[in-house]
Every structure is written in structure tokens, then in C-alpha cells.
Short mmCIF file of C-alpha atoms and ligand atoms in Angstrom, two decimals:
data_model
loop_
_atom_site.label_atom_id
_atom_site.label_comp_id
_atom_site.label_asym_id
_atom_site.label_seq_id
_atom_site.Cartn_x
_atom_site.Cartn_y
_atom_site.Cartn_z
CA MET Z 1 -10.94 11.31 11.58
CA ILE Z 2 -10.70 7.44 10.34
CA GLN Z 3 -13.45 4.83 12.19
CA PHE Z 4 -11.94 1.62 13.14
CA ASP Z 5 -15.24 -0.81 14.06
CA TYR Z 6 -13.49 -3.98 15.60
CA ARG Z 7 -16.78 -5.13 17.02
CA ASN Z 8 -17.21 -7.72 14.37
CA MET Z 9 -13.83 -9.11 15.85
CA LEU Z 10 -14.85 -10.15 19.20
CA TYR Z 11 -16.85 -13.02 20.96
CA SER Z 12 -20.84 -12.92 20.70
CA PRO Z 13 -23.57 -15.58 20.27
CA GLN Z 14 -22.94 -15.02 16.23
CA LEU Z 15 -19.15 -15.34 16.38
CA LYS Z 16 -18.53 -18.26 19.10
CA ARG Z 17 -14.99 -18.96 17.99
CA ALA Z 18 -13.81 -15.22 18.23
CA LEU Z 19 -11.71 -13.53 19.93
CA SER Z 20 -12.63 -12.61 23.80
CA PRO Z 21 -12.02 -8.89 24.95
CA GLN Z 22 -9.82 -11.55 27.77
CA GLN Z 23 -7.57 -12.84 25.33
CA ILE Z 24 -6.84 -9.41 24.27
CA GLU Z 25 -6.24 -8.37 27.76
CA ASP Z 26 -3.89 -11.14 28.38
CA MET Z 27 -1.39 -10.23 25.61
CA GLN Z 28 -0.46 -6.90 27.69
CA GLY Z 29 2.73 -8.11 28.18
CA ALA Z 30 3.45 -8.86 24.99
CA ILE Z 31 2.35 -5.99 23.98
CA GLN Z 32 4.32 -4.10 26.36
CA GLU Z 33 7.43 -6.20 25.02
CA ALA Z 34 6.26 -5.70 21.48
CA HIS Z 35 5.98 -1.38 22.12
CA GLN Z 36 9.45 -1.80 23.94
CA GLU Z 37 11.22 -3.34 20.74
CA ILE Z 38 9.23 -0.26 18.65
CA GLU Z 39 10.99 2.36 21.29
CA ALA Z 40 14.21 0.83 20.90
CA GLN Z 41 14.03 0.80 16.98
CA ARG Z 42 12.78 4.21 16.83
CA LYS Z 43 15.53 5.33 18.94
CA ALA Z 44 18.26 3.22 17.04
CA ASP Z 45 16.99 4.83 13.92
CA ILE Z 46 15.74 2.06 12.08
CA LEU Z 47 11.60 2.55 11.70
CA GLY Z 48 12.55 5.77 9.95
CA PHE Z 49 8.64 5.97 8.90
CA TYR Z 50 7.83 6.99 12.22
CA ALA Z 51 9.37 10.44 11.91
CA LEU Z 52 7.82 11.37 8.60
CA PRO Z 53 5.26 13.63 9.42
CA GLU Z 54 7.83 16.16 10.86
CA GLN Z 55 10.05 15.95 7.36
CA ASP Z 56 10.52 18.86 5.32
CA THR Z 57 8.73 19.10 2.29
CA GLY Z 58 10.05 22.34 0.88
CA HIS Z 59 12.33 20.79 -1.78
CA ILE Z 60 9.10 18.78 -3.13
CA ASP Z 61 7.30 22.26 -2.67
CA SER Z 62 9.73 24.26 -5.30
CA PHE Z 63 10.36 21.72 -7.85
CA ILE Z 64 6.39 21.08 -8.28
CA ARG Z 65 6.33 25.03 -8.29
CA GLN Z 66 9.05 25.66 -10.78
CA ILE Z 67 8.47 23.05 -13.55
CA ASP Z 68 7.19 23.19 -16.83
CA PRO Z 69 2.64 23.95 -16.50
CA ARG Z 70 2.76 21.65 -19.69
CA PHE Z 71 3.68 18.44 -17.73
CA ASP Z 72 0.31 17.12 -17.09
CA THR Z 73 1.36 13.32 -16.21
CA MET Z 74 4.03 11.90 -14.83
CA LEU Z 75 5.26 8.17 -15.54
CA ILE Z 76 6.67 6.41 -12.43
CA LEU Z 77 8.84 3.25 -13.13
CA GLY Z 78 9.39 1.42 -10.23
CA ILE Z 79 8.07 -1.46 -8.83
CA GLY Z 80 7.19 -3.15 -5.11
CA GLY Z 81 7.46 -0.50 -2.39
CA SER Z 82 8.63 1.88 -4.86
CA ALA Z 83 5.29 2.10 -7.01
CA LEU Z 84 2.52 0.34 -4.85
CA GLY Z 85 2.06 3.71 -2.91
CA ASN Z 86 2.20 5.90 -5.45
CA LYS Z 87 -0.49 3.60 -7.28
CA ALA Z 88 -2.45 3.78 -4.15
CA LEU Z 89 -2.72 7.20 -2.94
CA TYR Z 90 -3.16 8.53 -6.60
CA SER Z 91 -6.34 6.04 -7.15
CA ALA Z 92 -7.40 7.07 -3.67
CA LEU Z 93 -7.98 10.64 -4.55
CA ARG Z 94 -7.85 11.43 -8.15
CA THR Z 95 -11.06 11.53 -8.23
CA GLU Z 96 -13.09 12.68 -5.45
CA ARG Z 97 -10.37 15.54 -5.12
CA LYS Z 98 -10.30 16.56 -8.35
CA LEU Z 99 -6.70 16.04 -9.21
CA PRO Z 100 -5.32 18.37 -12.46
CA ARG Z 101 -2.52 16.37 -13.03
CA ARG Z 102 -2.05 12.41 -14.18
CA VAL Z 103 0.34 9.92 -12.36
CA LEU Z 104 1.14 6.25 -14.26
CA VAL Z 105 2.96 3.74 -13.05
CA TYR Z 106 5.06 1.39 -15.12
CA ASP Z 107 5.56 -1.55 -12.64
CA ASN Z 108 6.54 -4.64 -14.54
CA VAL Z 109 8.39 -5.79 -17.78
CA ASP Z 110 5.44 -6.58 -19.63
CA PRO Z 111 5.95 -5.51 -23.20
CA VAL Z 112 2.62 -5.56 -23.91
CA PHE Z 113 1.93 -3.30 -20.76
CA LEU Z 114 4.48 -1.14 -22.30
CA HIS Z 115 3.36 -0.64 -25.29
CA GLU Z 116 -0.11 0.32 -23.57
CA ILE Z 117 1.75 2.65 -21.52
CA LEU Z 118 3.52 4.73 -24.69
CA ALA Z 119 0.21 4.23 -26.60
CA GLU Z 120 -1.36 6.60 -23.85
CA ILE Z 121 1.25 9.13 -23.30
CA ASN Z 122 1.79 12.32 -25.02
CA LEU Z 123 5.94 11.84 -25.10
CA GLU Z 124 6.38 16.06 -24.92
CA THR Z 125 4.18 16.56 -21.57
CA THR Z 126 5.22 13.71 -19.60
CA LEU Z 127 7.70 13.40 -16.96
CA PHE Z 128 9.49 10.51 -15.69
CA ASN Z 129 10.02 9.17 -12.53
CA VAL Z 130 12.46 6.35 -11.96
CA ILE Z 131 12.10 5.04 -8.46
CA THR Z 132 14.23 2.51 -7.17
CA LYS Z 133 15.93 1.86 -3.48
CA SER Z 134 18.72 0.39 -4.74
CA GLY Z 135 19.25 1.22 -8.18
CA THR Z 136 19.64 -2.81 -9.27
CA THR Z 137 16.24 -3.87 -9.58
CA ALA Z 138 16.37 -5.37 -13.15
CA GLU Z 139 12.71 -4.74 -13.87
CA THR Z 140 13.12 -0.86 -13.10
CA MET Z 141 16.22 -0.77 -14.66
CA ALA Z 142 14.64 -2.35 -18.14
CA GLY Z 143 12.46 0.27 -18.08
CA TYR Z 144 14.18 2.91 -17.26
CA MET Z 145 17.03 2.21 -20.30
CA ILE Z 146 14.48 1.51 -22.69
CA LEU Z 147 12.41 5.01 -21.72
CA THR Z 148 15.93 7.03 -21.54
CA ASP Z 149 16.59 5.78 -24.68
CA ILE Z 150 13.27 6.84 -26.35
CA ILE Z 151 13.41 10.63 -24.58
CA LYS Z 152 16.71 10.90 -25.65
CA GLN Z 153 16.30 10.56 -29.42
CA ARG Z 154 13.10 12.11 -28.90
CA PHE Z 155 14.42 15.25 -27.07
CA PRO Z 156 17.99 15.11 -27.66
CA ASP Z 157 18.62 18.86 -26.39
CA ASP Z 158 16.65 18.52 -22.93
CA TYR Z 159 15.96 15.20 -22.26
CA THR Z 160 17.74 16.05 -18.87
CA ARG Z 161 14.71 17.91 -17.68
CA ARG Z 162 12.00 15.29 -18.69
CA ILE Z 163 13.79 12.76 -16.37
CA ILE Z 164 13.60 12.77 -12.63
CA ILE Z 165 15.31 9.57 -10.38
CA THR Z 166 14.64 8.87 -6.95
CA THR Z 167 17.09 6.70 -5.54
CA ASP Z 168 19.57 6.11 -2.30
CA ARG Z 169 21.06 9.59 -1.55
CA GLU Z 170 24.49 8.21 -1.84
CA LYS Z 171 24.73 4.89 -2.84
CA GLY Z 172 24.00 2.91 -6.23
CA PHE Z 173 25.38 3.48 -9.66
CA LEU Z 174 22.18 5.72 -10.09
CA ARG Z 175 23.71 8.86 -8.06
CA GLN Z 176 26.74 8.80 -10.81
CA VAL Z 177 24.47 8.99 -13.26
CA ILE Z 178 22.17 11.50 -11.88
CA GLN Z 179 25.76 13.59 -11.63
CA LYS Z 180 26.84 13.05 -15.01
CA GLU Z 181 23.40 13.24 -16.62
CA GLY Z 182 22.45 16.39 -14.42
CA TYR Z 183 18.88 14.60 -14.14
CA HIS Z 184 16.72 16.31 -11.26
CA SER Z 185 16.92 13.87 -8.45
CA PHE Z 186 15.02 12.72 -5.26
CA ILE Z 187 16.19 10.69 -2.12
CA VAL Z 188 14.76 7.29 -0.71
CA PRO Z 189 16.23 7.82 2.76
CA ASP Z 190 18.41 5.31 4.07
CA ASN Z 191 16.27 4.29 7.24
CA VAL Z 192 12.95 4.08 5.53
CA GLY Z 193 11.99 0.13 3.71
CA GLY Z 194 10.59 0.52 0.78
CA ARG Z 195 7.30 -0.83 1.33
CA PHE Z 196 7.35 1.87 4.04
CA SER Z 197 8.38 4.54 1.92
CA VAL Z 198 5.01 5.73 0.53
CA LEU Z 199 5.61 9.04 2.80
CA THR Z 200 8.84 9.56 1.81
CA ASP Z 201 10.11 11.60 -2.09
CA VAL Z 202 8.87 8.09 -3.18
CA GLY Z 203 4.98 8.88 -2.91
CA LEU Z 204 5.16 12.20 -1.81
CA LEU Z 205 6.60 13.88 -5.56
CA SER Z 206 3.86 12.52 -7.70
CA SER Z 207 0.80 12.88 -5.03
CA ALA Z 208 2.23 16.93 -5.26
CA PHE Z 209 2.83 16.67 -9.10
CA ALA Z 210 -1.10 15.60 -9.11
CA GLY Z 211 -2.31 17.82 -7.01
CA MET Z 212 -2.64 16.50 -3.63
CA ASP Z 213 -2.24 18.81 -0.63
CA ILE Z 214 0.68 16.55 0.96
CA ALA Z 215 0.97 18.48 4.14
CA GLN Z 216 -2.61 17.09 4.83
CA LEU Z 217 -1.27 13.56 4.00
CA LEU Z 218 1.43 14.28 6.49
CA LYS Z 219 -0.65 15.64 9.20
CA GLY Z 220 -3.29 12.36 9.21
CA ALA Z 221 -0.30 10.40 9.51
CA ALA Z 222 0.94 12.26 12.41
CA ALA Z 223 -2.46 12.23 14.10
CA MET Z 224 -2.70 8.26 13.82
CA ARG Z 225 0.63 8.25 15.09
CA GLU Z 226 -0.36 9.56 18.09
CA ARG Z 227 -3.41 7.43 18.59
CA ALA Z 228 -1.07 4.31 18.13
CA GLU Z 229 1.14 5.80 20.94
CA ASN Z 230 -1.99 5.21 23.25
CA SER Z 231 -1.06 2.95 25.93
CA ASP Z 232 -4.61 1.37 26.26
CA ILE Z 233 -4.94 -0.96 23.48
CA TRP Z 234 -8.75 -0.42 22.93
CA ALA Z 235 -7.97 3.37 21.68
CA ASN Z 236 -4.93 2.09 19.63
CA PRO Z 237 -6.43 0.75 16.16
CA ALA Z 238 -2.94 -0.04 15.00
CA TYR Z 239 -2.13 -2.20 18.17
CA LEU Z 240 -5.55 -3.26 18.50
CA ASN Z 241 -5.98 -4.63 15.01
CA GLY Z 242 -2.12 -5.88 15.05
CA VAL Z 243 -2.95 -8.22 18.09
CA MET Z 244 -6.27 -9.42 17.02
CA HIS Z 245 -4.49 -10.41 13.40
CA PHE Z 246 -1.89 -11.96 15.21
CA LEU Z 247 -4.05 -13.82 17.81
CA TYR Z 248 -6.04 -14.98 15.01
CA MET Z 249 -3.24 -16.19 12.96
CA ARG Z 250 -2.36 -18.14 16.01
CA GLN Z 251 -6.10 -20.12 15.40
CA GLY Z 252 -4.92 -20.84 11.92
CA LYS Z 253 -6.62 -17.65 10.27
CA ASN Z 254 -3.77 -17.36 7.84
CA ILE Z 255 -5.95 -15.26 5.30
CA SER Z 256 -6.71 -11.97 5.75
CA VAL Z 257 -9.14 -10.44 3.46
CA MET Z 258 -9.04 -6.61 3.07
CA MET Z 259 -12.47 -5.83 0.80
CA PRO Z 260 -12.89 -2.14 -0.13
CA TYR Z 261 -16.75 -0.58 -0.75
CA SER Z 262 -14.58 1.83 -3.24
CA ASN Z 263 -13.07 1.31 -6.36
CA SER Z 264 -11.04 4.43 -5.66
CA LEU Z 265 -9.43 1.87 -2.75
CA TYR Z 266 -8.80 -0.93 -4.13
CA ASP Z 267 -5.30 -0.05 -5.09
CA ILE Z 268 -4.78 0.71 -1.32
CA ALA Z 269 -5.82 -2.73 -1.16
CA ASP Z 270 -2.98 -4.26 -3.00
CA TRP Z 271 -0.52 -1.50 -1.11
CA TYR Z 272 -2.01 -3.50 1.87
CA ARG Z 273 -1.05 -6.58 0.23
CA GLN Z 274 2.20 -6.05 -0.07
CA LEU Z 275 3.09 -4.33 3.52
CA TRP Z 276 1.37 -7.25 4.74
CA ALA Z 277 2.91 -10.56 2.89
CA GLU Z 278 6.56 -9.20 2.53
CA SER Z 279 7.15 -8.10 5.89
CA LEU Z 280 5.16 -11.09 8.27
CA GLY Z 281 5.62 -13.75 5.80
CA LYS Z 282 9.03 -15.02 7.32
CA ARG Z 283 10.73 -18.50 7.39
CA LYS Z 284 13.51 -17.48 10.37
CA ASP Z 285 12.27 -15.84 13.49
CA THR Z 286 15.14 -13.17 15.02
CA ARG Z 287 16.27 -16.10 17.14
CA ASN Z 288 17.08 -17.66 13.39
CA ARG Z 289 14.87 -20.53 14.26
CA ASP Z 290 12.27 -22.09 11.72
CA ILE Z 291 8.84 -20.23 12.11
CA TYR Z 292 7.24 -20.38 8.53
CA VAL Z 293 4.91 -17.39 9.64
CA GLY Z 294 3.12 -15.82 7.99
CA GLN Z 295 -0.68 -14.39 6.47
CA THR Z 296 -1.98 -14.49 3.38
CA PRO Z 297 -3.25 -11.40 2.27
CA VAL Z 298 -6.33 -10.91 -0.51
CA LYS Z 299 -7.76 -8.28 -2.10
CA ALA Z 300 -11.31 -7.79 -2.85
CA LEU Z 301 -13.61 -5.61 -4.29
CA GLY Z 302 -17.14 -4.41 -2.89
CA SER Z 303 -19.93 -4.79 -4.52
CA THR Z 304 -18.11 -6.36 -7.32
CA ASP Z 305 -16.80 -9.30 -5.26
CA GLN Z 306 -19.77 -10.11 -3.37
CA HIS Z 307 -20.69 -11.70 -6.79
CA SER Z 308 -17.59 -14.09 -6.73
CA GLN Z 309 -16.13 -14.42 -3.52
CA VAL Z 310 -18.70 -13.60 -0.22
CA GLN Z 311 -19.95 -17.39 -1.23
CA LEU Z 312 -16.75 -18.79 0.10
CA TYR Z 313 -16.29 -15.91 2.85
CA ALA Z 314 -19.28 -17.31 4.23
CA GLU Z 315 -19.45 -21.29 3.66
CA GLY Z 316 -15.79 -21.77 3.06
CA PRO Z 317 -12.82 -23.17 5.36
CA PHE Z 318 -12.63 -20.69 8.63
CA ASP Z 319 -9.39 -19.53 7.67
CA LYS Z 320 -9.88 -15.71 7.20
CA VAL Z 321 -10.50 -12.64 9.23
CA PHE Z 322 -11.96 -9.94 7.12
CA THR Z 323 -11.08 -5.69 6.85
CA PHE Z 324 -14.13 -3.80 5.16
CA LEU Z 325 -12.92 -0.34 3.67
CA LYS Z 326 -15.72 1.99 3.60
CA VAL Z 327 -16.58 5.80 2.79
CA GLN Z 328 -18.85 7.81 4.86
CA SER Z 329 -19.89 10.78 2.30
CA PHE Z 330 -18.75 10.64 -1.00
CA ASN Z 331 -18.00 14.25 -3.58
CA HIS Z 332 -19.78 12.27 -6.47
CA ASP Z 333 -22.65 10.84 -6.03
CA TYR Z 334 -26.06 10.18 -8.10
CA THR Z 335 -29.74 9.60 -7.14
CA ILE Z 336 -31.34 5.99 -8.88
CA PRO Z 337 -34.38 7.28 -10.65
CA ASN Z 338 -37.67 5.56 -9.42
CA LEU Z 339 -37.70 4.48 -13.44
CA HIS Z 340 -40.75 1.73 -12.46
CA PRO Z 341 -42.43 3.00 -9.43
CA ASP Z 342 -45.29 0.22 -9.61
CA ARG Z 343 -42.77 -2.46 -10.12
CA GLU Z 344 -41.59 -3.91 -6.38
CA GLU Z 345 -38.51 -5.57 -8.01
CA VAL Z 346 -36.91 -2.59 -8.49
CA SER Z 347 -38.77 0.57 -6.78
CA TYR Z 348 -37.24 -0.09 -3.26
CA LEU Z 349 -34.27 1.58 -5.00
CA GLY Z 350 -35.66 4.49 -6.42
CA GLY Z 351 -35.09 7.71 -5.28
CA LYS Z 352 -32.40 6.42 -3.19
CA LYS Z 353 -28.34 7.31 -3.69
CA LEU Z 354 -25.97 4.83 -5.20
CA SER Z 355 -23.91 5.40 -2.35
CA GLU Z 356 -26.55 4.20 0.29
CA LEU Z 357 -26.67 0.93 -1.90
CA LEU Z 358 -22.85 0.56 -1.69
CA ASN Z 359 -22.60 1.29 2.06
CA ALA Z 360 -25.65 -0.81 2.84
CA GLU Z 361 -24.12 -3.82 0.79
CA ALA Z 362 -21.04 -3.29 3.29
CA LEU Z 363 -23.20 -3.35 6.19
CA ALA Z 364 -24.81 -6.22 4.69
CA THR Z 365 -22.01 -8.23 4.06
CA ALA Z 366 -20.46 -7.59 7.50
CA VAL Z 367 -23.75 -8.53 8.81
CA ALA Z 368 -23.99 -11.72 6.51
CA LEU Z 369 -20.22 -12.89 7.52
CA THR Z 370 -20.66 -12.14 11.66
CA ASN Z 371 -23.70 -14.64 11.53
CA ALA Z 372 -21.50 -17.03 9.69
CA GLY Z 373 -19.09 -16.69 12.18
CA ARG Z 374 -16.54 -14.92 10.63
CA PRO Z 375 -14.62 -12.28 12.35
CA ASN Z 376 -14.85 -8.88 10.28
CA ALA Z 377 -13.52 -5.28 10.85
CA SER Z 378 -14.59 -2.07 9.41
CA ILE Z 379 -12.61 1.17 8.85
CA THR Z 380 -14.62 3.92 7.67
CA PHE Z 381 -13.43 7.00 5.83
CA PRO Z 382 -15.45 9.94 6.52
CA THR Z 383 -14.82 11.35 2.85
CA LEU Z 384 -11.73 10.26 0.67
CA ASP Z 385 -8.82 13.04 1.61
CA GLU Z 386 -5.51 13.10 2.03
CA TYR Z 387 -5.80 13.58 5.70
CA HIS Z 388 -7.76 10.26 6.04
CA VAL Z 389 -5.77 8.27 4.00
CA GLY Z 390 -2.66 9.54 5.55
CA GLU Z 391 -3.98 8.32 8.97
CA PHE Z 392 -4.49 4.96 7.11
CA VAL Z 393 -1.11 4.82 5.93
CA MET Z 394 0.52 5.39 9.17
CA MET Z 395 -2.25 3.00 11.03
CA TYR Z 396 -0.91 -0.14 8.16
CA GLU Z 397 2.86 0.61 8.54
CA ILE Z 398 2.48 0.51 12.42
CA GLN Z 399 0.42 -2.15 12.52
CA THR Z 400 2.52 -4.05 10.42
CA VAL Z 401 6.15 -3.76 12.41
CA PHE Z 402 3.79 -4.00 15.60
CA THR Z 403 2.44 -7.42 14.58
CA GLY Z 404 6.04 -8.28 13.43
CA MET Z 405 7.47 -8.04 16.61
CA LEU Z 406 4.60 -10.06 18.21
CA LEU Z 407 5.64 -12.64 15.94
CA HIS Z 408 9.15 -12.20 16.99
CA ILE Z 409 10.42 -12.09 13.73
CA ASP Z 410 11.93 -8.88 11.30
CA PRO Z 411 9.63 -7.31 9.32
CA LEU Z 412 12.15 -5.16 7.62
CA ASP Z 413 13.66 -7.34 5.52
CA GLN Z 414 12.73 -9.84 2.60
CA PRO Z 415 15.09 -12.56 2.38
CA GLY Z 416 12.82 -14.92 0.68
CA VAL Z 417 12.88 -12.45 -2.51
CA GLU Z 418 16.49 -12.52 -3.05
CA ALA Z 419 16.70 -16.57 -4.56
CA GLY Z 420 14.57 -15.24 -7.54
CA LYS Z 421 16.58 -12.00 -7.79
CA ILE Z 422 19.68 -14.12 -8.28
CA ALA Z 423 18.46 -16.71 -10.77
CA THR Z 424 17.13 -14.19 -12.94
CA TYR Z 425 20.41 -12.44 -13.20
CA ALA Z 426 21.67 -15.55 -14.18
CA LEU Z 427 19.51 -15.91 -16.75
CA MET Z 428 20.13 -13.38 -17.96
CA GLY Z 429 23.86 -13.37 -17.96
CA LYS Z 430 24.76 -10.95 -15.06
CA LYS Z 431 28.38 -10.87 -14.45
CA GLY Z 432 29.35 -13.04 -11.65
CA TYR Z 433 26.48 -15.27 -11.70
CA GLU Z 434 27.84 -17.75 -13.79
CA GLU Z 435 28.27 -20.48 -11.27
CA GLU Z 436 24.54 -20.28 -10.22
CA LEU Z 437 23.68 -20.27 -14.46
CA GLU Z 438 25.16 -23.50 -14.40
CA ARG Z 439 23.27 -25.32 -11.87
CA ILE Z 440 20.27 -23.62 -13.11
CA LYS Z 441 20.79 -25.20 -16.26
CA SER Z 442 21.52 -28.89 -14.51
CA LEU Z 443 18.00 -28.87 -12.96
CA LEU Z 444 16.45 -28.14 -16.95
O1 PA5 P 501 9.72 -3.61 0.10
C1 PA5 P 501 10.44 -3.75 -0.41
O2 PA5 P 501 11.69 -3.37 0.27
C2 PA5 P 501 10.58 -4.02 -1.91
O3 PA5 P 501 9.36 -4.07 -2.30
C3 PA5 P 501 10.99 -2.45 -2.88
O4 PA5 P 501 10.65 -2.21 -2.84
C4 PA5 P 501 11.35 -3.71 -4.49
O5 PA5 P 501 11.78 -4.68 -4.17
C5 PA5 P 501 11.93 -2.71 -4.65
O6 PA5 P 501 13.02 -2.18 -4.82
P1 PA5 P 501 13.77 -0.89 -5.66
O7 PA5 P 501 13.21 0.49 -5.08
O8 PA5 P 501 15.41 -0.92 -4.66
O9 PA5 P 501 14.24 -1.09 -6.86
#
């Protein structure tokens, strides 16, 4: 079970401005209200991610069993919620779980990035998975059209077996494309928003392809959901972390730094960045009043960023709250040889494991930030495996919607990204956006 250590989030002689346990207790009414809102939305089938641990994944298992064993790479074309979860899961587990197949993600429209990916993959042994819930996202559609064209030209007789489309069950023009072309297809459920969709076909297919045990991912998620149903706030990591972040936001700590002490978990911090930013950064509350809330998520890497960011974290403005991610036991480790036993500058390192040094640095940073009066929490993964990653994903999805309820905003929408999408359509000449184009031109 992942361990959530919140001691440094609470008041102590070092953390004079930190929350007191009483302040958390005083939130019981609001916590109950937020919980009831979550329950109501679950009943109304709005928060579909809660039910994902029980889903039937037989279609994924049978697809993986029947694919040509020569396919060794899956290239995902998607963006935002249709990409970040795939990256997060694969990066977290590819080395520690010795995954036999590779997952790559093309999630930008940078031509150099595409060139590099095309140089890296073998078209012959790559499966292409276009993931888009709406089927209208310009970035994903551009990549889909370029790559489908390349694949069709190269494999005119069997291109269909190389392309997968993951999209809405019924809506969107890609469903018609699937029917016409006969591509393999998977589903983004209607009741699960993009950034909450990593435990649907969106993230499970690539994970199963890579060689992960997706049943364990879901088992971990189910276990965390159970912990998150505990009415004792102190034993409910998702609600507790949510309420603490909410209270720190009210104190003006508008930055939340997630700092994994593990390269494997760096992409999970990226997944968190989207979840936290897009879900909580809102202008309007649920009564349509302007409130302009949110907390800017930042990712940093331990120990690397100790030599880049920690100076600011320890001595800069009191506007941040920190979460360290740690791994207790690594499958791959190295002992530092005692090359210079007679030199005190380095001999203390001799004979120690690299993981010991890494975790000592994580603890040292937590101690230093605590002494500097900066609240910080730690989440420890006993090992990097599917079960613990599943727990983490469910914890943060629940924490995010719960915090959204405390803020009285809708954590599932993203009205602020619409304006940019509309301007892109106009600039790229999409039909129906002529007026918007004129408006933009008048500003240039
Ligand atoms: O969380 C979200 O809803 C967004 O980040 C979407 O995932 C992103 O915009 C991609 O959308 P789509 O899957 O429709 O292409």
C-alpha cells in the first residue's frame, strides 16, 4: 500500500504557519458536503472513473493475445488526457517491471518531434493508436492524417491491421472512419473525462500491450477507492490531501510542487499537472459567479532539481506546498564502490546503495523545507509496480474532484481552453469560423 505521510503538512515548532489538526477538524461540515456531492454525481453516472476497477477488460486481453507478435512498439497519437496517462504508466513501470514492448507518445504538432519519432520507429513493427474522445482535436487529427497516409502508402494491402482508433462509442466522425476502413477500435467512455481516463481503454490498452498486468492496476485503484471511502478524514489520503491543499490555497499557497525522487515517476508528475491544473483552475463557481481559483502545479525531479529549484523552494515566497514521491525498494540498484577509502570527501559514500543516497536526499530536502517553514507531504511507493501505481492514480483522481467540490467549481469541464481552440480553427481556415478569423485579423 502506498504510504501518505502528512506530518510535515501540520503545525510544529518549525512549521509555525502550517495548518493545525483543529483546522482540518473544523472542515468536517464542508468535507461531508463535498462527499455527498461526489456520491450524488456517482449515482448520476457523472464520475465514471470511480467504477473503472470493476470494468471487464476481456476485449483488451483478447486483442493483445491475437496481435502479430512482431509488433514491438505502440505509437500513440493523442494529447492531454488522451496521452499523459499512457506516458505516466509506461514510464513508471517500463524498467522496474522489465516491460517487453515499447510505448511511444506523439503528443505535439512539432514537425521535428514527428521527424524524430519516425526515425526512431520501425514502421513494419509498430502499431498506431489514435486516441481522441472528441475526434476533433486539431493536433491529434493532424498526426492521424499524416501517419495514416504514410502507413497506407507503405502497406497498401494490410494497413488496417496496423491502426487502432480509440474514441467515443458512437459520436464523432472517427466512428464512421472505423466502420468504413475496418480499423481496430476501442472506447473512451462517455462518463469519463479525458484527464480521468487513464484507467479506461485509453491507458489500459497501451499498458497491456507493453506487458503490464492491468488487473493489478485496477486492483490497486479499487483498494485506494476503499481507503477514500473512510469517513475518518485522517485515514482517507485522498480527502485529507485534498482538504489540506484547499486550506493552503486559501492561505495563498497557490503553487503545488510535485517532486518525485525517481526518474520513472517524473511523467506521473506531468499527468498530475494536467489533472490538477485543468480540473481546478476555474473562473466560475457552480453558481456562475467569478471566483478565479486554482493552484499552479509544478513538477520537479529529485535529486536533480535540488541543484536548480530547492534554493527557491526553501527561501523564496511562502506560496508553495510540496509533495515528494519516493520509492522504498528498487529492482535495479547499484552499490557505490569505495574507490578512495582514505579520502573523507567521498569515502562516506563507499559501500552505500545508490537508492540509499536518493532516499536520503529526499528525506534531507523534506527536513530542510520543514525547517524553512514550508509544508510538505511524502507519498512512498513500496516498489514500482502496477498495484501501487493504480493506487496513486485513483488517489489523485478522487482528491482532484473532492477538492473541486470544496472549491464549489466543476472539476470536469475546461471552458478556458475553448477560446484557443476556436482561434486555431479560424486561423487554419475551418468552415464556420470566418467571422472569428476576421476578428483575429483586426487585432493583428
Ligand atoms: O482532459 C481533457 O478533457 C483534455 O485534456 C482532453 O483530454 C484533450 O483536450 C484531448 O481531447 P480529445 O481526447 O477529445 O482529443
